[in-house]
mmCIF file of C-alpha atoms in Angstrom:
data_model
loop_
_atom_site.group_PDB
_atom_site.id
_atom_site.type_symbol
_atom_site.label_atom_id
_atom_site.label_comp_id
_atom_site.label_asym_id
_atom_site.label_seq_id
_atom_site.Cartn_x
_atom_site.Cartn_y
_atom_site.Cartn_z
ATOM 1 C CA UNK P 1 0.000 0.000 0.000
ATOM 2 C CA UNK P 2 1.514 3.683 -0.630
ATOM 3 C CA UNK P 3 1.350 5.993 1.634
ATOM 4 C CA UNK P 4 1.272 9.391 0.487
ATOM 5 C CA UNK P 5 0.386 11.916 3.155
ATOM 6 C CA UNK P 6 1.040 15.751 2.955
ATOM 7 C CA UNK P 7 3.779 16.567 5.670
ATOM 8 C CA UNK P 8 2.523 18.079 8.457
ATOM 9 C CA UNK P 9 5.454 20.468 8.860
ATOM 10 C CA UNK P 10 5.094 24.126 6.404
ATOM 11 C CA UNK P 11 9.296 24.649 6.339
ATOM 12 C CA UNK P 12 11.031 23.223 2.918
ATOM 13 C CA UNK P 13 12.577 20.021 3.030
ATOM 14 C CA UNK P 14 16.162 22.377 2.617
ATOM 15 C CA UNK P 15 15.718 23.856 6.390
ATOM 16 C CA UNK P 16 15.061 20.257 7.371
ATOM 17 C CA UNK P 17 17.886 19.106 6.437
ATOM 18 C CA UNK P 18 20.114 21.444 7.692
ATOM 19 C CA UNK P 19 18.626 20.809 10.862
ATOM 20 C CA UNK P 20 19.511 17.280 10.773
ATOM 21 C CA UNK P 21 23.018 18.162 9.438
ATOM 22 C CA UNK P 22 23.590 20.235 12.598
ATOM 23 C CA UNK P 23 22.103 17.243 14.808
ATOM 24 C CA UNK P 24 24.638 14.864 13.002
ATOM 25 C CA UNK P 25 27.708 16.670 12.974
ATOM 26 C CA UNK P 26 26.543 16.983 17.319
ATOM 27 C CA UNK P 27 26.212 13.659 17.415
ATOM 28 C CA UNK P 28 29.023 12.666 15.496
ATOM 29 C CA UNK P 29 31.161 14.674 17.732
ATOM 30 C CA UNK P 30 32.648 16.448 15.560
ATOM 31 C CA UNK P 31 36.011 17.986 16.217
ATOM 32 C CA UNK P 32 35.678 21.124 13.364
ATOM 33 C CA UNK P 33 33.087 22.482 11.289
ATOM 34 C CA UNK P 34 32.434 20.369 8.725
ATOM 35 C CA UNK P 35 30.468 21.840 5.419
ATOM 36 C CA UNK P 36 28.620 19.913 2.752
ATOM 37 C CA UNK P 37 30.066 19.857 0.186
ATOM 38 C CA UNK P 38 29.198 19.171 -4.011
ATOM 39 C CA UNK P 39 29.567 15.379 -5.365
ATOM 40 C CA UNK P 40 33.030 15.240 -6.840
ATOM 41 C CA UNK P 41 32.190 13.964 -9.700
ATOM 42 C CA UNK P 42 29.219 13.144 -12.601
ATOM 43 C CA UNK P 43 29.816 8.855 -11.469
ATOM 44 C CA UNK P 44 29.363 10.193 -7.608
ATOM 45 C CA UNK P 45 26.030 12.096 -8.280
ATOM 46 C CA UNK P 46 24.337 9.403 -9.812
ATOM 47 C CA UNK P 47 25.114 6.795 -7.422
ATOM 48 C CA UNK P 48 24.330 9.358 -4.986
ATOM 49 C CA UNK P 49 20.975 9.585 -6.768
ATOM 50 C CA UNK P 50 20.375 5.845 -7.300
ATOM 51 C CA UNK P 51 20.603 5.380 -3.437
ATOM 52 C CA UNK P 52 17.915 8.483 -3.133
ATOM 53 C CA UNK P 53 15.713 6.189 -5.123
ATOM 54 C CA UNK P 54 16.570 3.137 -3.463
ATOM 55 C CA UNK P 55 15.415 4.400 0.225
ATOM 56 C CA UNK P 56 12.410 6.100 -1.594
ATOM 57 C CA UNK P 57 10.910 2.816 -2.927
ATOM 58 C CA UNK P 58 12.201 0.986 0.120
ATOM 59 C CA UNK P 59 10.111 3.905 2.320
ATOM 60 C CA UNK P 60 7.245 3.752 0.410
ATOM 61 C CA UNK P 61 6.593 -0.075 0.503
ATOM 62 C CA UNK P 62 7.756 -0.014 3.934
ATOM 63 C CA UNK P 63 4.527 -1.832 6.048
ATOM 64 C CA UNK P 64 6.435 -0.053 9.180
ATOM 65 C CA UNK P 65 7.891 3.202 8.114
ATOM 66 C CA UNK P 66 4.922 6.031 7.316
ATOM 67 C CA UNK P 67 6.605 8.742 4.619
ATOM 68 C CA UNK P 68 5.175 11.982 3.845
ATOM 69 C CA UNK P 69 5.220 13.799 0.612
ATOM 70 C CA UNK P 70 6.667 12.412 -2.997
ATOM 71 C CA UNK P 71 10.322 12.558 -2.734
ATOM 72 C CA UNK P 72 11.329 11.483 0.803
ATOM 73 C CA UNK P 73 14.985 10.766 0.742
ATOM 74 C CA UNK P 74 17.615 13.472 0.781
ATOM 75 C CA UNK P 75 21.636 12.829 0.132
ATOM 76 C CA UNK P 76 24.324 14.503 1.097
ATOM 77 C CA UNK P 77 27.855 14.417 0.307
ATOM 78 C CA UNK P 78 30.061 15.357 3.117
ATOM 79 C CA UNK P 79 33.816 14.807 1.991
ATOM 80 C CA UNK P 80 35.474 14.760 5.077
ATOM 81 C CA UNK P 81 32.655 12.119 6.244
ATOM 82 C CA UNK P 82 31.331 10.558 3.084
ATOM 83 C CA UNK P 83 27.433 10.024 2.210
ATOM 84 C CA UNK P 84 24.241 10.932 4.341
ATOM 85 C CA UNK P 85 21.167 9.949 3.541
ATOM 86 C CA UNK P 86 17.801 12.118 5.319
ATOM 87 C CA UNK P 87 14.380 11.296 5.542
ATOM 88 C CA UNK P 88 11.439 12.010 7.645
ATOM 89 C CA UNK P 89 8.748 9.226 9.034
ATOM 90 C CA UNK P 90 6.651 8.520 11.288
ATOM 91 C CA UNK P 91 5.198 5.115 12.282
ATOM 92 C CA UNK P 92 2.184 2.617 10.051
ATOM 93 C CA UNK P 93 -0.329 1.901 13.006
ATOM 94 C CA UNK P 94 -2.042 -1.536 13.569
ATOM 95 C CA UNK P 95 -2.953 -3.701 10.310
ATOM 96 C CA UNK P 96 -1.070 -1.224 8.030
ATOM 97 C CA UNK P 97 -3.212 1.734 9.318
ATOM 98 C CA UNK P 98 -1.190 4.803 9.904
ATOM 99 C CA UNK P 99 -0.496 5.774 13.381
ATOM 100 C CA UNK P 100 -2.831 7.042 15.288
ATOM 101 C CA UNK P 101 -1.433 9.601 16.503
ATOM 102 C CA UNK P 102 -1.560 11.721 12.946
ATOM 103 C CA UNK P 103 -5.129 12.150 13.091
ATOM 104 C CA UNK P 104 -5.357 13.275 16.887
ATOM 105 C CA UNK P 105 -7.097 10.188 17.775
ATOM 106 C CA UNK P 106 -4.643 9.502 21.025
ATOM 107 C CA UNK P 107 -6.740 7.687 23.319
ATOM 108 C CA UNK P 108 -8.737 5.567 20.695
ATOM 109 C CA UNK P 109 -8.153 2.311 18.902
ATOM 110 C CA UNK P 110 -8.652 2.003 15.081
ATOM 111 C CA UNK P 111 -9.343 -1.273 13.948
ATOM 112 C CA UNK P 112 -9.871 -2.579 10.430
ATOM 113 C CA UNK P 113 -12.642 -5.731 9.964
ATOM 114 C CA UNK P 114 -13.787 -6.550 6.354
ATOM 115 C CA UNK P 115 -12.158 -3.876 5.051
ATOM 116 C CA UNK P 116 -13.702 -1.235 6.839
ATOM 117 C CA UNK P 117 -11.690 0.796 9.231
ATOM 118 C CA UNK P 118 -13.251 1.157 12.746
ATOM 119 C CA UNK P 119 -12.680 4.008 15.215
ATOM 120 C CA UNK P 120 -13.726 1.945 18.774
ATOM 121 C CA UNK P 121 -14.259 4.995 21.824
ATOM 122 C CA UNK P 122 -11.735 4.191 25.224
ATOM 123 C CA UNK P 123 -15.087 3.394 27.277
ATOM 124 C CA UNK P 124 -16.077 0.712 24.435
ATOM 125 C CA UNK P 125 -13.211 -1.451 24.724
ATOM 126 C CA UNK P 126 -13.472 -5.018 26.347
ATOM 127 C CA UNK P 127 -17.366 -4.503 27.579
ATOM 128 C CA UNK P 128 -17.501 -6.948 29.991
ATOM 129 C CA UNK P 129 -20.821 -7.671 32.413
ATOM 130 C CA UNK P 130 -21.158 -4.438 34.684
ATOM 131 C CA UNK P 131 -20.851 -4.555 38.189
ATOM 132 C CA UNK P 132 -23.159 -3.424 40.572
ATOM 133 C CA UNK P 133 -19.985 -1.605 42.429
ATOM 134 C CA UNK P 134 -19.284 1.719 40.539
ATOM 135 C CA UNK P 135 -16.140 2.559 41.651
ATOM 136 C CA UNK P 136 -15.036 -1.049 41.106
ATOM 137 C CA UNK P 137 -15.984 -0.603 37.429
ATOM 138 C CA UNK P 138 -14.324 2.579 36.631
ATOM 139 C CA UNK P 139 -10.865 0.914 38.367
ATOM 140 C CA UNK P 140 -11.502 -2.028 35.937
ATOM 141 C CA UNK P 141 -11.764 0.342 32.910
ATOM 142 C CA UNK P 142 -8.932 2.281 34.148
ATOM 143 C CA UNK P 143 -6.444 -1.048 34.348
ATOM 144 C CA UNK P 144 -8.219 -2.029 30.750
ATOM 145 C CA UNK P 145 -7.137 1.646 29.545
ATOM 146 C CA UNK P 146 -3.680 1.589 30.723
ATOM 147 C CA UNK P 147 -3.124 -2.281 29.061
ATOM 148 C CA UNK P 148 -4.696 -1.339 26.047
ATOM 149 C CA UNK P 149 -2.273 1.704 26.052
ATOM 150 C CA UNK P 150 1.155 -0.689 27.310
ATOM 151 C CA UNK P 151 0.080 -2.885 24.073
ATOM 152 C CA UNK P 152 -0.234 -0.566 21.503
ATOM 153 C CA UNK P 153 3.386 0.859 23.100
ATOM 154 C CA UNK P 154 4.585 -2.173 22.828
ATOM 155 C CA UNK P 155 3.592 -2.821 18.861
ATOM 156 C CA UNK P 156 4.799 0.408 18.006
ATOM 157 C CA UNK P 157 8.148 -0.394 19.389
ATOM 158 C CA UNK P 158 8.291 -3.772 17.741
ATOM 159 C CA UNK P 159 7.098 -1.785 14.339
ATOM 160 C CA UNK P 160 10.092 0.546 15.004
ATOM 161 C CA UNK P 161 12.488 -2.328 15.090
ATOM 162 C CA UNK P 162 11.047 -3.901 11.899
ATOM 163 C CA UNK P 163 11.678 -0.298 10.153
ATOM 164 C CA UNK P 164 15.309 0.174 11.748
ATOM 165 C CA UNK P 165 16.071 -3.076 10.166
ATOM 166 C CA UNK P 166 14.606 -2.349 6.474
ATOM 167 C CA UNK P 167 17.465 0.650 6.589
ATOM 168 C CA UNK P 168 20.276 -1.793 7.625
ATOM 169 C CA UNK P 169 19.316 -4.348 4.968
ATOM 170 C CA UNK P 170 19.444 -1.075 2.429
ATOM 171 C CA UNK P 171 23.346 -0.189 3.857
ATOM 172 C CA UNK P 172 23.930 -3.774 3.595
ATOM 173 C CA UNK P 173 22.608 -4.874 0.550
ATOM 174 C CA UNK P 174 23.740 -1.392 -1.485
ATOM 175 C CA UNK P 175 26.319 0.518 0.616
ATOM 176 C CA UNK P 176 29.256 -1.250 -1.170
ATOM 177 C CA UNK P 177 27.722 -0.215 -4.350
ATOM 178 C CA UNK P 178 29.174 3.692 -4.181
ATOM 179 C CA UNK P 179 32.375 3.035 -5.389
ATOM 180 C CA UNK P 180 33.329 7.011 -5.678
ATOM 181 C CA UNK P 181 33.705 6.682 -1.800
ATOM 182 C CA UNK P 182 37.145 5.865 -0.297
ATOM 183 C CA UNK P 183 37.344 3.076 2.519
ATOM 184 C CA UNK P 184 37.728 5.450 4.950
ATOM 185 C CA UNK P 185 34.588 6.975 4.571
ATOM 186 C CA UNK P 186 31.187 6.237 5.690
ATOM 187 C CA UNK P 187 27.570 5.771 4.591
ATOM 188 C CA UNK P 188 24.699 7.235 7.193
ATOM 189 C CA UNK P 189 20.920 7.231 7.173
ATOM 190 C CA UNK P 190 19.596 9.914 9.480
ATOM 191 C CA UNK P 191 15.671 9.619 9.756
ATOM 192 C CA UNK P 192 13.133 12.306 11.553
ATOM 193 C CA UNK P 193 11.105 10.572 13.774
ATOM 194 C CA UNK P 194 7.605 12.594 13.901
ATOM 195 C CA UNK P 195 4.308 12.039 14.649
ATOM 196 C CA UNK P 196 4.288 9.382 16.830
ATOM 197 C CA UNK P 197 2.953 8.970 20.201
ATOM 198 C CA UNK P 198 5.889 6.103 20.708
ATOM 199 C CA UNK P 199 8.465 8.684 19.473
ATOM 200 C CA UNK P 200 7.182 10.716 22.180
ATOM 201 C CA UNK P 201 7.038 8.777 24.921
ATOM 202 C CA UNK P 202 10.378 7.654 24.341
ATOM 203 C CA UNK P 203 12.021 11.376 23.391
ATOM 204 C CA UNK P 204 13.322 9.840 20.530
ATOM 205 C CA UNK P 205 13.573 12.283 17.058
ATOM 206 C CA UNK P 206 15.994 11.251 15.004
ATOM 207 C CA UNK P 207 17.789 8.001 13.860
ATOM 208 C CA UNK P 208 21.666 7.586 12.831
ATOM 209 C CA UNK P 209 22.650 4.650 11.192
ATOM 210 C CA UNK P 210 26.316 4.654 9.761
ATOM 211 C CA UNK P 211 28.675 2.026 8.010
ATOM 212 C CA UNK P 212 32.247 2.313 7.277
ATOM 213 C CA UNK P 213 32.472 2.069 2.900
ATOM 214 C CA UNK P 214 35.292 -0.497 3.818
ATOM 215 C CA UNK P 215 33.262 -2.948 6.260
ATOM 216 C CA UNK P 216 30.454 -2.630 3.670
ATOM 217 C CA UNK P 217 32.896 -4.300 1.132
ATOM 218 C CA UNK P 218 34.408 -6.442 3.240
ATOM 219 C CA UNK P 219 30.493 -8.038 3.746
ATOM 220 C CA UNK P 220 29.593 -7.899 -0.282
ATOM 221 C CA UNK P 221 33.634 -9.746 -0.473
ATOM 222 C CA UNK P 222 32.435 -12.314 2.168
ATOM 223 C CA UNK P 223 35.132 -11.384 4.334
ATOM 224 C CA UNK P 224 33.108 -10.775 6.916
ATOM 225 C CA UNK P 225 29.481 -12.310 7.790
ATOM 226 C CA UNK P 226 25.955 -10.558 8.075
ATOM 227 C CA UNK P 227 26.115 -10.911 11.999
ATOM 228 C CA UNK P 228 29.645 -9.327 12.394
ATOM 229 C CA UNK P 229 28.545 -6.501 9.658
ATOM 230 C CA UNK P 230 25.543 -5.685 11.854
ATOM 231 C CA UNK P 231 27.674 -4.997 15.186
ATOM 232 C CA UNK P 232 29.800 -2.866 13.204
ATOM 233 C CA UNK P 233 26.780 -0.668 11.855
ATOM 234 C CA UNK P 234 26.798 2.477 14.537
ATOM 235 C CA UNK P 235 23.112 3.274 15.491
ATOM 236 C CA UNK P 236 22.523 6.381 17.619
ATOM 237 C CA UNK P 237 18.979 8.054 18.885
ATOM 238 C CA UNK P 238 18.125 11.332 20.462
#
C-alpha cells in the first residue's frame, strides 16, 4: 500500500535538512566544522541519486515506516565524512493503518474488519458484564485503559524495530555499491522521527545509522558475515 500523506510540517525540506546536518555533525562529535560539500564527480552524483531512489521505494513499501510527501529521501555528500542519507517518518499503526497519533485520535483504537476501518471509543473497549460496584468498574476500565495503552506501546516499538532493520538491509545490501567513496569513509541514514505517540514517549527524534564504505565491502567480499557486519553498523537516537 503507498502511503502518500502531505507533511505536516510548512518549512522546505532544505531547512530540514540542515537541521539534521547540525544534529549529526553533534552527534558525530565532531572535532571542526564540517560543510557539505558538491559530489566530486558526474559517477558520484548518480550513485548518490540511485541510493535516493533506493530508500524512496524501500520507504514507500515499507509496512512499518509512514513517509510523507513524494520525494522522501535526501543525500548529502560530506567529503570529510562521506554520504548521508535524510528522511522524515513517522510510524504505520495496527494492520497497516497509519499511526494514530496523525489524526489526533490519542486515546482511541482504530481497527480494520472486512475492510472497513473502525474508530472503537476508550469506554467501548473489552465490555464486559457491569458490576453493581461503581467505583469497582471505573478501576476495571482504568487497568483495561492503561493495558490497552502498554500494548499498543509495545507494537509500536516492535514496528520501530522492523523499520530500523529495512534501513540496515538497504546499507547492507547497497552501501558497497558507491564506489566514488574511499574506505575510509562512511555511509549514514539519518531519519526524523515525527508524529508518533511512541516517538514521544520515548524522546526519541531522530535516527543515525552509519557504516564504514570499507566494512560494507568487506560483507559484499564475504570477508566478513551478516552478523559481524551488523555490530559494526553504529546506530545512535536522540
Amino acid at each position: 500500500m503507498r502511503k502518500y500523506f502531505k507533511s505536516p510540517r510548512n518549512a522546505p525540506w532544505f531547512w530540514e535538512t540542515v537541521i539534521v546536518m547540525a544534529a549529526l555533525l553533534v552527534a558525530l562529535s565532531a572535532a571542526r566544522v564540517w560543510a557539505v560539500d558538491k559530489p566530486e564527480s558526474r559517477k558520484m552524483s548518480r550513485q548518490m541519486d540511485v541510493m535516493e531512489q533506493i530508500f524512496d521505494q524501500v520507504l514507500v513499501d515499507s509496512p512499518n515506516f509512514l513517509v510523507f510527501g513524494r520525494k522522501h529521501t535526501h543525500g548529502l555528500y560530506v567529503k570529510d565524512f562521506g554520504m548521508i542519507f535524510t528522511f522524515e517518518a513517522s510510524l504505520v499503526g495496527k494492520d497497516g493503518e497509519i499511526d494514530i497519533k496523525n489524526w489526533g485520535l490519542d486515546g482511541f483504537e482504530v481497527r480494520t474488519e472486512d475492510g472497513k476501518t473502525i474508530i472503537i471509543m476508550p469506554d467501548e473497549r473489552g465490555g464486559g458484564s457491569g458490576s453493581s460496584d461503581e467505583s469497582s468498574d471505573e478501576t476495571g476500565t482504568e487497568d483495561e485503559g492503561r493495558s490497552w495503552s502498554d500494548r499498543r506501546q509495545s507494537r509500536q516499538e516492535r514496528t520501530y524495530g522492523r523499520g530500523k532493520t529495512e534501513m540496515i538491509d538497504v546499507l547492507l545490501d547497497y552501501g558497497d555499491t558507491i564506489t566514488s567513496l574511499d574506505d575510509s569513509q562512511w555511509v549514514a541514514v539519518v531519519a526524523q522521527l515525527i508524529e508518533s505517540d511512541y516517538f514521544e514517549a520515548n524522546k526519541i527524534s531522530h535516527l543515525i545509522l552509519k557504516a564504514k564504505i570499507s566494512d560494507l565491502r568487506a560483507y559484499a567480499a564475504e570477508k566478513i558475515n551478516e552478523k559481524e557486519m551488523i555490530t559494526r553498523i553504529v546506530e545512535e537516537e536522540y
